[in-house]
Coordinates of C-alpha atoms and ligand atoms in Angstrom, one line a residue:
M9 CA 25.8 -2.0 -29.7
S10 CA 25.3 -4.5 -32.4
K11 CA 23.9 -4.8 -35.9
E12 CA 20.3 -5.5 -36.6
P13 CA 19.5 -9.3 -36.8
T14 CA 19.2 -10.2 -40.5
S15 CA 16.7 -13.0 -40.2
S16 CA 13.0 -12.1 -40.8
A17 CA 10.3 -13.1 -38.3
A18 CA 9.6 -16.3 -40.1
G19 CA 8.6 -18.0 -36.8
A20 CA 6.0 -15.4 -35.9
S21 CA 3.4 -17.5 -37.7
A22 CA 4.8 -20.8 -36.7
V23 CA 2.6 -23.8 -37.4
A24 CA 1.4 -25.6 -34.3
S25 CA 3.7 -28.5 -33.7
T26 CA 2.3 -31.7 -32.3
N27 CA 2.7 -32.8 -28.7
F28 CA 1.4 -35.4 -26.3
I29 CA -1.6 -33.3 -25.3
R30 CA -2.7 -32.8 -28.9
N31 CA -2.3 -36.5 -29.4
I32 CA -4.7 -37.2 -26.5
I33 CA -7.2 -34.7 -27.9
E34 CA -7.0 -36.0 -31.4
A35 CA -7.5 -39.6 -30.2
D36 CA -10.6 -38.5 -28.1
L37 CA -12.0 -36.6 -31.1
A38 CA -11.5 -39.6 -33.4
A39 CA -13.2 -41.8 -30.9
G40 CA -16.1 -39.4 -30.5
K41 CA -15.5 -39.5 -26.7
H42 CA -17.3 -36.2 -26.0
A43 CA -19.9 -36.5 -28.7
A44 CA -22.8 -36.6 -26.2
R45 CA -21.9 -33.3 -24.5
R46 CA -24.1 -30.3 -24.6
W47 CA -22.0 -27.3 -25.7
S48 CA -23.7 -24.3 -24.3
G49 CA -25.4 -22.9 -21.4
A50 CA -24.5 -22.3 -17.8
P51 CA -22.6 -24.9 -15.8
G52 CA -24.5 -27.3 -13.7
P53 CA -25.0 -31.0 -12.9
G54 CA -26.5 -32.9 -15.8
A55 CA -26.3 -29.8 -18.0
Q56 CA -25.2 -32.1 -20.8
Q57 CA -28.6 -33.6 -21.0
L58 CA -30.4 -30.4 -21.8
A59 CA -31.2 -29.5 -25.3
G60 CA -28.4 -28.3 -27.5
A61 CA -26.3 -29.0 -30.5
L62 CA -24.2 -32.1 -30.3
D63 CA -20.9 -31.8 -32.0
P64 CA -18.2 -34.3 -31.5
A65 CA -15.5 -32.1 -33.0
R66 CA -15.3 -29.9 -29.9
I67 CA -13.2 -29.7 -26.8
R68 CA -13.4 -27.5 -23.8
T69 CA -10.4 -26.4 -21.8
R70 CA -10.1 -23.8 -19.1
F71 CA -7.6 -21.4 -17.5
P72 CA -8.4 -21.4 -13.8
P73 CA -6.4 -18.7 -12.0
E74 CA -6.8 -18.1 -8.3
P75 CA -7.4 -14.3 -8.0
N76 CA -4.7 -13.8 -5.4
G77 CA -2.0 -12.1 -7.4
Y78 CA -1.1 -10.8 -10.8
L79 CA -0.5 -13.2 -13.7
H80 CA 3.1 -14.0 -14.5
F81 CA 5.0 -15.5 -17.5
G82 CA 4.2 -19.0 -16.3
H83 CA 0.5 -18.2 -16.5
A84 CA 1.0 -16.9 -20.0
K85 CA 2.2 -20.3 -21.0
S86 CA -0.9 -21.9 -19.5
I87 CA -3.2 -19.4 -21.2
C88 CA -1.6 -19.8 -24.6
L89 CA -1.8 -23.5 -24.2
N90 CA -5.4 -23.7 -23.1
F91 CA -6.9 -21.0 -25.3
G92 CA -4.6 -22.0 -28.2
L93 CA -5.8 -25.7 -28.1
A94 CA -9.5 -24.6 -28.0
Q95 CA -8.9 -22.3 -30.9
D96 CA -7.0 -24.9 -32.9
Y97 CA -9.7 -27.6 -32.4
G98 CA -12.7 -25.3 -32.7
G99 CA -13.6 -25.6 -29.1
R100 CA -13.9 -23.3 -26.2
C101 CA -11.7 -22.2 -23.3
H102 CA -13.2 -21.0 -20.1
L103 CA -11.7 -18.3 -18.0
R104 CA -12.6 -19.5 -14.5
F105 CA -11.7 -17.7 -11.3
D106 CA -10.8 -20.4 -8.8
D107 CA -12.1 -18.3 -6.0
T108 CA -13.0 -20.9 -3.4
N109 CA -10.6 -19.6 -0.8
P110 CA -12.1 -16.7 1.1
E111 CA -8.8 -15.3 2.2
K112 CA -6.4 -13.2 0.0
E113 CA -8.7 -12.9 -3.0
E114 CA -9.5 -9.5 -4.3
Q115 CA -11.3 -7.7 -7.1
E116 CA -8.2 -5.9 -8.1
Y117 CA -6.7 -9.2 -9.1
V118 CA -9.8 -10.3 -10.9
D119 CA -9.8 -7.2 -13.0
S120 CA -6.1 -7.4 -13.8
I121 CA -6.4 -11.1 -14.8
V122 CA -9.3 -10.3 -17.2
D123 CA -7.2 -7.6 -18.8
S124 CA -4.1 -9.7 -19.1
V125 CA -5.9 -12.6 -20.8
R126 CA -7.5 -10.2 -23.3
W127 CA -4.2 -8.5 -23.8
L128 CA -2.6 -11.8 -24.7
G129 CA -5.2 -12.0 -27.5
Y130 CA -7.7 -14.5 -26.2
S131 CA -11.4 -14.3 -25.7
W132 CA -13.9 -16.4 -23.7
E133 CA -16.8 -14.8 -25.5
G134 CA -18.3 -15.8 -28.8
S135 CA -20.6 -18.4 -30.3
I136 CA -19.9 -22.1 -30.3
G137 CA -21.0 -24.9 -32.5
Q138 CA -23.2 -24.9 -35.5
G139 CA -26.8 -24.1 -35.1
Q140 CA -26.4 -22.1 -32.0
A141 CA -27.3 -18.5 -32.5
G142 CA -25.9 -15.8 -30.5
S143 CA -22.9 -15.7 -28.3
E144 CA -22.0 -17.0 -24.9
S145 CA -19.6 -15.8 -22.3
N146 CA -17.3 -18.4 -20.8
L147 CA -16.3 -16.4 -17.8
Y148 CA -17.0 -18.3 -14.6
F149 CA -16.4 -18.0 -10.9
A150 CA -16.0 -21.2 -8.9
S151 CA -17.6 -19.6 -5.9
N152 CA -20.9 -19.7 -7.8
Y153 CA -20.8 -23.5 -7.5
F154 CA -20.8 -23.6 -3.7
D155 CA -24.4 -24.9 -3.6
W156 CA -23.5 -27.8 -5.8
M157 CA -20.4 -28.5 -3.9
I158 CA -22.4 -28.7 -0.7
E159 CA -25.0 -30.9 -2.3
F160 CA -22.3 -33.2 -3.7
A161 CA -20.6 -33.4 -0.2
E162 CA -23.9 -34.4 1.3
Y163 CA -24.3 -37.1 -1.3
L164 CA -20.9 -38.4 -0.4
I165 CA -21.9 -38.5 3.3
S166 CA -25.2 -40.2 2.5
S167 CA -23.5 -42.8 0.3
G168 CA -20.8 -43.5 3.0
H169 CA -18.0 -41.9 1.0
A170 CA -17.4 -39.0 3.5
Y171 CA -17.4 -38.5 7.2
V172 CA -16.9 -35.7 9.7
D173 CA -13.6 -35.9 11.6
S174 CA -13.3 -34.2 14.9
Q175 CA -9.6 -34.7 15.5
S176 CA -7.4 -31.7 15.9
A177 CA -5.2 -30.7 13.0
D178 CA -2.2 -32.1 14.9
E179 CA -3.9 -35.4 15.5
M180 CA -4.8 -35.7 11.9
R181 CA -1.3 -34.9 10.8
A182 CA 0.1 -37.5 13.2
S183 CA -2.3 -40.2 11.9
R184 CA -1.6 -39.5 8.3
G185 CA 1.4 -41.7 8.1
T186 CA 4.4 -41.1 5.8
L187 CA 5.5 -42.0 2.4
T188 CA 6.7 -45.4 3.7
E189 CA 4.2 -46.0 6.5
A190 CA 0.5 -46.4 6.3
G191 CA -1.8 -43.9 8.1
A192 CA -4.1 -44.8 10.9
D193 CA -7.9 -44.6 10.8
S194 CA -9.5 -41.7 12.7
P195 CA -11.5 -42.7 15.7
F196 CA -14.4 -40.8 14.0
R197 CA -14.1 -42.7 10.8
E198 CA -17.0 -45.1 11.5
R199 CA -19.5 -42.4 12.5
G200 CA -22.9 -43.2 11.2
V201 CA -24.4 -41.4 8.2
E202 CA -27.0 -39.6 10.3
E203 CA -24.5 -38.2 12.7
N204 CA -22.2 -37.1 9.9
M205 CA -25.0 -35.4 8.1
D206 CA -26.2 -33.7 11.3
L207 CA -22.7 -32.4 12.1
F208 CA -22.1 -31.2 8.5
K209 CA -25.4 -29.3 8.5
R210 CA -24.4 -27.7 11.8
M211 CA -20.9 -26.9 10.4
Q212 CA -22.7 -25.0 7.7
K213 CA -24.9 -23.2 10.2
G214 CA -21.9 -21.8 12.0
E215 CA -22.3 -23.8 15.2
F216 CA -18.6 -24.6 15.5
A217 CA -15.4 -22.8 15.6
D218 CA -12.8 -23.0 12.8
G219 CA -11.0 -26.3 13.0
A220 CA -13.5 -28.0 15.3
H221 CA -14.6 -30.5 12.6
I222 CA -13.6 -31.2 9.1
L223 CA -15.3 -33.2 6.4
R224 CA -13.1 -35.9 4.9
A225 CA -13.5 -38.4 2.0
R226 CA -13.5 -42.0 3.2
I227 CA -11.1 -43.7 0.9
D228 CA -8.1 -45.6 2.3
M229 CA -5.8 -44.6 5.1
A230 CA -3.3 -47.2 3.9
S231 CA -3.1 -46.0 0.3
A232 CA 0.4 -45.7 -1.1
N233 CA -0.7 -42.3 -2.4
I234 CA -1.0 -40.0 0.6
N235 CA -3.5 -37.9 -1.3
L236 CA -6.0 -40.8 -1.0
R237 CA -5.7 -41.1 2.7
D238 CA -9.1 -39.7 3.5
P239 CA -8.4 -36.2 2.1
A240 CA -10.2 -33.2 3.7
I241 CA -12.9 -31.9 1.4
Y242 CA -14.7 -29.2 3.5
R243 CA -13.4 -27.1 6.3
I244 CA -14.9 -24.5 8.7
R245 CA -13.7 -21.0 8.0
H246 CA -15.6 -18.0 9.4
A247 CA -14.5 -15.6 6.8
S248 CA -16.1 -13.2 4.3
H249 CA -15.8 -14.1 0.7
H250 CA -15.3 -11.4 -2.1
N251 CA -18.2 -12.9 -4.1
T252 CA -20.5 -14.7 -1.6
G253 CA -20.0 -12.4 1.4
D254 CA -20.9 -14.0 4.7
R255 CA -23.2 -16.6 3.2
W256 CA -20.9 -19.5 4.0
C257 CA -18.7 -20.4 6.9
V258 CA -17.6 -23.7 5.3
Y259 CA -15.4 -23.7 2.3
P260 CA -14.3 -26.6 0.0
M261 CA -10.7 -27.6 -0.2
Y262 CA -9.0 -26.9 -3.6
T263 CA -8.6 -30.6 -4.4
Y264 CA -12.3 -31.2 -3.9
A265 CA -13.5 -28.1 -5.6
H266 CA -11.4 -28.2 -8.7
P267 CA -12.6 -31.5 -10.3
I268 CA -16.2 -30.5 -9.6
E269 CA -15.7 -27.1 -11.3
D270 CA -14.3 -28.9 -14.3
A271 CA -17.2 -31.3 -14.4
L272 CA -19.9 -28.7 -14.0
E273 CA -18.5 -26.7 -16.9
N274 CA -18.2 -29.7 -19.2
I275 CA -14.5 -29.4 -19.4
T276 CA -13.1 -32.2 -21.6
H277 CA -9.4 -31.8 -21.0
S278 CA -8.3 -30.3 -17.7
I279 CA -4.7 -29.3 -18.2
C280 CA -2.6 -28.5 -15.2
T281 CA 1.0 -28.5 -14.1
L282 CA 3.0 -31.6 -13.0
E283 CA 2.7 -31.1 -9.2
F284 CA -1.0 -32.1 -9.5
A285 CA -0.1 -35.6 -11.0
D286 CA -0.4 -37.2 -7.5
Q287 CA -3.8 -35.6 -7.1
R288 CA -5.2 -37.2 -10.3
P289 CA -6.3 -40.4 -8.5
F290 CA -8.4 -38.3 -6.2
Y291 CA -9.7 -36.2 -9.1
D292 CA -10.9 -39.4 -10.8
W293 CA -12.1 -41.0 -7.6
L294 CA -14.3 -38.0 -6.7
L295 CA -15.9 -37.6 -10.2
E296 CA -16.5 -41.4 -10.5
R297 CA -18.4 -41.4 -7.1
L298 CA -20.5 -38.4 -8.2
A299 CA -21.2 -40.0 -11.6
E300 CA -22.2 -43.2 -9.9
G301 CA -24.6 -41.3 -7.8
G302 CA -26.1 -39.7 -11.0
L303 CA -25.0 -36.2 -10.0
L304 CA -22.7 -35.9 -13.0
Q305 CA -22.9 -37.2 -16.5
R306 CA -20.2 -39.1 -18.3
P307 CA -17.8 -38.7 -20.0
L308 CA -15.9 -37.0 -17.2
P309 CA -13.2 -34.5 -17.7
Q310 CA -9.7 -35.8 -17.9
Q311 CA -6.8 -34.3 -16.0
I312 CA -3.6 -34.0 -18.0
E313 CA -0.3 -32.7 -16.5
F314 CA 2.5 -30.9 -18.2
S315 CA 5.7 -29.3 -16.8
R316 CA 5.5 -25.8 -15.6
L317 CA 7.5 -23.0 -17.2
N318 CA 10.7 -22.1 -15.3
L319 CA 12.8 -19.3 -16.7
S320 CA 16.3 -18.4 -15.9
Y321 CA 17.1 -15.0 -14.4
I322 CA 13.6 -14.5 -12.9
V323 CA 11.4 -15.9 -10.2
L324 CA 7.9 -17.2 -11.1
S325 CA 6.3 -17.7 -7.7
K326 CA 3.5 -15.5 -6.5
R327 CA 5.0 -15.5 -3.0
K328 CA 8.3 -14.1 -4.2
L329 CA 6.8 -11.6 -6.6
I330 CA 4.6 -10.3 -3.8
Q331 CA 7.7 -9.9 -1.7
L332 CA 9.5 -8.0 -4.4
V333 CA 6.6 -5.6 -4.7
E334 CA 5.9 -5.1 -1.0
E335 CA 9.5 -4.6 -0.1
E336 CA 9.8 -2.1 -3.0
H337 CA 12.6 -3.8 -4.8
V338 CA 10.6 -2.9 -7.8
A339 CA 8.2 0.0 -8.4
G340 CA 4.9 -2.0 -8.4
W341 CA 3.2 -4.9 -10.1
D342 CA 3.7 -3.3 -13.5
D343 CA 7.4 -2.6 -13.0
P344 CA 8.8 -3.4 -16.5
R345 CA 11.5 -5.7 -14.8
L346 CA 8.9 -7.9 -13.1
P347 CA 7.8 -11.1 -14.9
T348 CA 4.2 -10.2 -14.6
L349 CA 2.1 -9.7 -17.7
V350 CA 1.3 -6.1 -16.6
G351 CA 5.0 -5.6 -16.3
A352 CA 5.7 -7.2 -19.6
R353 CA 3.2 -5.0 -21.3
R354 CA 4.8 -1.9 -19.9
R355 CA 8.2 -3.1 -20.9
G356 CA 7.0 -3.4 -24.5
Y357 CA 7.0 -7.2 -24.8
P358 CA 4.4 -7.9 -27.5
A359 CA 1.6 -10.3 -26.7
A360 CA 2.5 -12.1 -30.0
G361 CA 5.9 -12.7 -28.5
F362 CA 4.4 -14.7 -25.7
R363 CA 2.3 -16.7 -28.1
L364 CA 5.4 -17.4 -30.2
F365 CA 7.4 -18.4 -27.2
A366 CA 4.7 -20.7 -25.9
E367 CA 4.4 -22.4 -29.3
R368 CA 8.2 -22.8 -29.6
G369 CA 8.6 -24.1 -26.1
G370 CA 5.9 -26.8 -26.7
V371 CA 4.8 -28.9 -23.8
S372 CA 6.5 -31.7 -22.0
K373 CA 6.4 -33.8 -18.9
S374 CA 9.9 -33.1 -17.7
D375 CA 10.9 -30.1 -15.6
S376 CA 13.5 -27.8 -17.1
L377 CA 14.9 -24.3 -16.8
I378 CA 14.3 -22.4 -20.0
E379 CA 16.9 -19.8 -21.0
Y380 CA 15.5 -16.3 -20.6
S381 CA 17.2 -15.4 -23.9
L382 CA 14.8 -17.7 -25.7
L383 CA 11.9 -15.5 -24.4
E384 CA 13.8 -12.4 -25.5
D385 CA 14.4 -13.9 -28.9
S386 CA 10.7 -14.4 -29.4
M387 CA 10.1 -10.8 -28.5
R388 CA 12.8 -9.6 -30.9
E389 CA 11.5 -11.7 -33.7
V390 CA 8.0 -10.2 -33.4
L391 CA 9.3 -6.7 -32.9
N392 CA 11.7 -6.9 -35.8
E393 CA 8.6 -7.5 -38.0
S394 CA 6.3 -5.0 -36.4
A395 CA 8.3 -2.1 -35.0
E396 CA 9.2 0.9 -37.2
R397 CA 12.8 2.1 -37.1
R398 CA 13.8 5.4 -35.6
V399 CA 16.9 7.1 -34.4
A400 CA 17.8 7.9 -30.8
V401 CA 21.2 9.0 -29.4
L402 CA 21.5 7.6 -25.9
D403 CA 25.0 8.9 -24.9
P404 CA 25.4 12.1 -26.9
L405 CA 28.6 13.7 -28.2
R406 CA 28.5 16.8 -30.4
L407 CA 29.7 16.4 -34.0
I408 CA 30.5 19.7 -35.8
I409 CA 30.8 19.7 -39.6
D410 CA 33.0 22.6 -40.2
N411 CA 32.5 22.9 -43.9
Y412 CA 28.7 22.8 -43.7
P413 CA 27.2 26.2 -43.9
A414 CA 26.0 27.6 -40.5
G415 CA 22.2 27.9 -40.4
A416 CA 21.7 25.6 -43.4
S417 CA 19.6 22.5 -43.2
E418 CA 18.3 19.8 -45.5
D419 CA 16.2 16.7 -45.3
C420 CA 17.6 13.2 -45.4
F421 CA 15.2 10.3 -45.9
A422 CA 15.3 7.1 -43.8
P423 CA 13.2 4.0 -44.4
N424 CA 10.6 3.4 -41.7
H425 CA 11.0 -0.3 -42.0
P426 CA 13.6 -2.0 -44.1
L427 CA 11.5 -5.2 -44.4
K428 CA 8.4 -3.2 -45.5
P429 CA 9.2 -0.7 -48.2
E430 CA 5.4 0.1 -48.3
T431 CA 5.8 1.9 -45.0
G432 CA 7.7 4.6 -46.8
K433 CA 10.4 7.0 -45.6
R434 CA 10.5 9.8 -43.2
A435 CA 12.5 13.1 -43.4
M436 CA 15.3 13.6 -40.9
P437 CA 16.6 17.1 -40.8
F438 CA 20.4 17.4 -41.2
G439 CA 22.5 20.4 -40.2
R440 CA 26.0 21.6 -39.3
E441 CA 25.8 20.2 -35.7
L442 CA 24.7 16.7 -34.9
W443 CA 24.5 14.4 -31.9
I444 CA 26.3 11.1 -32.3
E445 CA 27.0 8.4 -29.8
R446 CA 30.0 8.9 -27.7
E447 CA 31.3 5.4 -28.5
D448 CA 31.3 6.3 -32.2
F449 CA 34.4 8.4 -31.7
M450 CA 37.8 7.4 -30.3
A451 CA 40.7 9.8 -30.0
Q452 CA 43.1 6.9 -30.1
P453 CA 41.4 4.0 -31.9
S454 CA 41.8 0.5 -30.8
K455 CA 42.6 -2.2 -33.4
G456 CA 39.7 -2.9 -35.7
Y457 CA 37.8 0.3 -34.8
H458 CA 36.2 1.6 -38.0
R459 CA 34.2 4.6 -36.7
L460 CA 35.3 8.1 -36.2
Y461 CA 38.9 9.0 -35.2
P462 CA 41.2 11.7 -36.5
G463 CA 41.8 11.2 -40.2
N464 CA 39.2 8.4 -40.6
M465 CA 36.1 8.5 -42.7
A466 CA 32.7 7.1 -41.8
R467 CA 29.2 7.4 -43.2
L468 CA 26.4 9.2 -41.4
R469 CA 23.5 6.9 -42.2
Y470 CA 21.1 8.3 -44.8
A471 CA 23.3 11.3 -45.2
Y472 CA 27.0 12.0 -46.0
V473 CA 30.4 10.6 -45.6
V474 CA 32.5 12.7 -43.2
R475 CA 36.2 12.8 -42.4
C476 CA 37.2 13.4 -38.9
T477 CA 39.5 16.4 -38.6
G478 CA 40.0 16.8 -34.8
F479 CA 38.2 17.1 -31.5
D480 CA 37.8 19.4 -28.5
C481 CA 38.3 18.5 -24.8
D482 CA 36.8 20.1 -21.7
E483 CA 38.9 21.1 -18.7
D484 CA 39.0 17.5 -17.4
G485 CA 40.3 16.2 -20.7
A486 CA 37.1 14.6 -21.7
V487 CA 36.1 14.9 -25.4
S488 CA 33.5 17.5 -25.7
A489 CA 33.1 17.8 -29.5
V490 CA 34.3 16.1 -32.6
H491 CA 35.1 18.1 -35.8
C492 CA 34.8 16.8 -39.3
E493 CA 34.3 17.7 -42.9
Y494 CA 31.6 16.3 -45.1
L495 CA 32.0 15.2 -48.7
P496 CA 29.2 17.0 -50.5
D497 CA 29.0 14.4 -53.4
S498 CA 28.6 11.4 -51.0
K499 CA 24.9 11.8 -50.0
S500 CA 23.1 8.5 -49.7
G501 CA 20.8 7.8 -52.6
T502 CA 22.8 10.0 -55.0
A503 CA 25.1 8.7 -57.8
G504 CA 28.2 9.6 -55.8
A505 CA 27.3 7.7 -52.7
D506 CA 28.9 4.5 -53.9
S507 CA 32.3 6.0 -54.7
Y508 CA 33.3 6.1 -51.0
K509 CA 34.0 2.8 -49.4
V510 CA 33.8 3.3 -45.6
K511 CA 33.3 0.7 -42.9
G512 CA 31.7 2.8 -40.1
N513 CA 28.1 3.7 -40.4
L514 CA 26.8 6.0 -37.7
H515 CA 23.4 7.2 -36.6
W516 CA 22.9 10.9 -35.7
I517 CA 20.4 13.5 -34.9
S518 CA 20.5 17.2 -35.9
L519 CA 21.1 19.2 -32.8
A520 CA 18.7 21.9 -33.8
D521 CA 15.8 19.4 -34.2
A522 CA 16.5 16.8 -31.5
C523 CA 13.9 16.1 -29.0
P524 CA 15.0 15.5 -25.4
A525 CA 13.5 12.5 -23.6
E526 CA 13.8 10.3 -20.6
V527 CA 14.8 6.8 -21.5
R528 CA 14.8 3.9 -19.1
L529 CA 17.3 1.2 -19.8
Y530 CA 15.9 -1.9 -18.3
D531 CA 17.9 -5.1 -17.9
R532 CA 17.4 -8.4 -16.2
L533 CA 16.1 -8.2 -12.7
F534 CA 18.4 -10.9 -11.4
A535 CA 22.1 -11.2 -12.0
V536 CA 22.3 -15.0 -11.9
P537 CA 20.4 -17.7 -13.8
S538 CA 18.8 -19.3 -10.6
P539 CA 18.1 -16.6 -8.0
G540 CA 18.4 -18.0 -4.5
A541 CA 20.2 -21.2 -5.6
R542 CA 23.3 -22.4 -3.8
R543 CA 26.5 -21.3 -5.5
E544 CA 29.8 -23.0 -5.7
G545 CA 31.7 -22.4 -2.5
D546 CA 28.6 -21.9 -0.3
P547 CA 28.6 -24.2 2.7
E548 CA 26.6 -27.4 2.2
G549 CA 23.0 -27.2 3.2
T550 CA 22.8 -23.4 3.2
E551 CA 20.2 -21.5 1.2
R552 CA 20.7 -18.1 -0.3
D553 CA 18.1 -15.4 -0.2
F554 CA 16.9 -14.8 -3.8
R555 CA 16.8 -11.1 -3.0
D556 CA 20.6 -11.1 -2.7
D557 CA 20.8 -12.0 -6.3
L558 CA 19.0 -8.9 -7.6
N559 CA 20.9 -7.2 -10.4
P560 CA 21.9 -3.8 -9.1
D561 CA 22.0 -2.5 -12.7
S562 CA 18.5 -3.6 -13.7
M563 CA 17.4 -0.1 -14.4
R564 CA 19.3 3.0 -15.6
V565 CA 17.5 6.2 -16.3
I566 CA 19.1 8.5 -18.9
Q567 CA 18.3 11.7 -20.8
A568 CA 18.6 10.9 -24.5
W569 CA 18.0 12.8 -27.8
L570 CA 15.3 11.5 -30.1
E571 CA 14.8 12.3 -33.8
P572 CA 11.8 14.7 -34.2
A573 CA 9.6 12.0 -35.6
L574 CA 9.5 10.3 -32.2
K575 CA 8.1 13.4 -30.4
N576 CA 4.6 12.3 -31.0
A577 CA 5.0 8.6 -30.2
R578 CA 1.8 7.3 -28.7
P579 CA 1.9 5.4 -25.4
E580 CA 2.6 1.7 -26.0
E581 CA 4.0 2.4 -29.5
S582 CA 7.1 0.3 -30.1
F583 CA 10.2 1.2 -32.2
Q584 CA 13.5 -0.1 -33.0
F585 CA 16.1 2.5 -32.1
E586 CA 18.7 1.8 -34.8
R587 CA 21.7 0.0 -33.4
H588 CA 20.3 0.0 -29.9
G589 CA 17.3 -2.3 -29.6
Y590 CA 13.6 -2.1 -29.2
F591 CA 11.9 0.6 -27.1
V592 CA 8.3 1.3 -26.2
A593 CA 6.7 4.6 -25.2
D594 CA 5.8 4.1 -21.6
R595 CA 2.0 3.7 -21.2
V596 CA 1.9 5.4 -17.9
D597 CA 4.4 8.2 -17.9
S598 CA 4.4 9.4 -21.5
Q599 CA 2.6 12.6 -22.2
A600 CA 1.4 14.1 -25.5
G601 CA 4.6 15.5 -27.2
A602 CA 6.8 14.2 -24.4
P603 CA 7.2 10.4 -24.6
V604 CA 9.2 8.5 -22.0
F605 CA 10.8 5.4 -23.5
N606 CA 11.5 2.0 -22.0
R607 CA 14.0 -0.3 -23.4
T608 CA 12.2 -3.6 -24.2
V609 CA 15.2 -5.7 -25.3
T610 CA 18.6 -5.1 -26.9
L611 CA 19.1 -6.2 -30.5
R612 CA 21.3 -9.1 -29.5
D613 CA 21.7 -11.1 -26.4
S614 CA 24.6 -9.6 -24.4
W615 CA 24.3 -12.1 -21.5
S616 CA 25.0 -15.6 -22.8
V617 CA 28.4 -14.5 -24.3
K618 CA 29.5 -13.5 -20.8
G619 CA 28.8 -16.9 -19.4
G620 CA 25.9 -16.0 -17.1
S621 CA 26.5 -13.0 -15.0
R622 CA 27.4 -9.8 -16.8
K623 CA 29.4 -8.5 -13.9
Ligands
LIG709 P1 2.2 -19.8 -8.2 O1 2.7 -21.2 -8.1 O2 3.1 -18.8 -8.8 O3 1.6 -19.4 -6.9 P2 -0.3 -20.9 -9.1 O4 -0.1 -22.1 -9.9 O5 -0.7 -21.1 -7.7 O6 1.0 -19.9 -9.2 P3 -2.9 -20.2 -10.1 O7 -3.6 -18.9 -10.1 O8 -3.4 -21.3 -9.3 O9 -1.4 -19.9 -9.7 O10 -2.6 -20.7 -11.6 C1 -3.5 -20.7 -12.6 C2 -3.1 -21.7 -13.7 O11 -1.8 -21.3 -14.2 C3 -2.9 -23.1 -13.1 O12 -3.6 -24.0 -14.0 C4 -1.5 -23.3 -13.1 O13 -1.2 -24.7 -13.3 C5 -0.9 -22.4 -14.2 N1 0.4 -22.0 -13.9 C6 0.9 -21.4 -12.9 N2 2.2 -21.2 -12.9 C7 2.6 -21.8 -14.1 C8 3.9 -22.0 -14.7 N3 5.0 -21.6 -14.2 N4 3.9 -22.7 -15.9 C9 2.8 -23.1 -16.5 N5 1.6 -23.0 -15.9 C10 1.5 -22.3 -14.7
LIG710 MG1 -2.3 -22.7 -7.7

């Protein structure tokens, strides 16, 4: 246990610091690049030309999740960045479901993503621009653009920029070339426009099996950038889609769909993670061709890449998270140990903590592994400011005050929040028998131990100074109770309080009034900073299984005693349990009058001091 951090949450309202994305936006705004855009209405080709307010001081960003999993901490970074920029520059951020892949996409994920973005404090609804009455919703589904995507693909065919390839997947792979060798042209590359159009129409009608043909952009099989070697843009997939049902049996490739989605929605700055940098030439190529053909208006959206968030001690890959849930290493998607936003919420991580963390971390172009403790620091900082203080005894030991009258009781008063006197004080009943923490007593004190041991004095916070007079043991020799005497003129807040100089300062709960509760002590899910990474001594070239690095002590369930004021804690209410850390009333398992508490984070980092692993 450690003392409360003394710093106030100064950073909770951190001023946005500048970064390379802001520089791009500010230069675009100064140049009036997007001045001719139309700022409302449904997406569509040429939408910019319809009537509407023109306002150069606006940007549009988007957060485009694929609804195939729950959002994780990496997504939170992207959400805070995209919605945050739109907020700061008076623009809009779209929530767009990138649901062009018929497989693996489910309504359950859509609902949860909507909830999580809202929970983080952002909105895609509201009015935009001056002179535009009413409000608009900027919630979009990419699958609503399939008609345009088909129309655009047909334009590419008719203008000679796309062709139907009938090679097998293996043949296509073989002719693609390598990083050092050019690819080879497909034998179908010179098919005429009419034949291509006929085949593509028949692909749409369902005349062919999956994989029989594929529509490819005709760019350059010798390009140094493999992504420009005639990338696939439409494939046959006889599959039902969660939104469009069985209407389509051809579906666009992600790299084709995404730039079109951005353009149709008038996105100005399309911010994505670094792995898409090699795709940018195709992004630009495609939108240029469509603009040339008059299907899209300029200025076109600009793709900007930043490095994705990687955090130590967790994994942020959907595939691995799904594995942890399906193999029941955790209790579900909202397990408080999982780095999902639903998990974070249950753990008690405040949304403002994510916003602060995103702001502090900034954006960059180089990949790095961020210390998990930095995320925890942001959470602590927000909670230190927002959470009221309470008392809980997690590892109870009975303290008997032999000179305090049996049956008597009195109120002591504890401040609800030391940084906010306006929150007042609450009464804590005091009596002859109290619960204290087992570690606050030592029969044989070690050097520098200032709490209770026979003969020593310590203060019971907000109450009296006591002198330890002895202790009882059970049959096994374990300490079962501690005896003491109190000094009646030492009560906190009275004139006599200052005449006793004691070093130990203990929290306590009156036995008669204590409320029993289940408390879950959550800790990091993985025991090492890079789960699955090779460790020193592992044979060269071997990989570890990230699941072998799970922390076996990531959750401990205990029965604790709470002060009576905690009995009616509402689900999701956060408190600092003095000297222990921040805890939240579990939003699922708490019942009226019987809260269950989850430990959100300890008061201080106990990992870094131990050089990585705590074991
Ligand atoms: P994963 O790689 O875990 O499967 P994803 O990137 O495929 O995630 P999407 O649903 O496509 O998941 O992501 C939506 C948005 O979130 C994308 O713009 C993506 O760049 C961004 N994003 C995903 N992971 C991170 C991360 N670790 N850091 C920053 N942004 C991220
Ligand atoms: Mg993705």
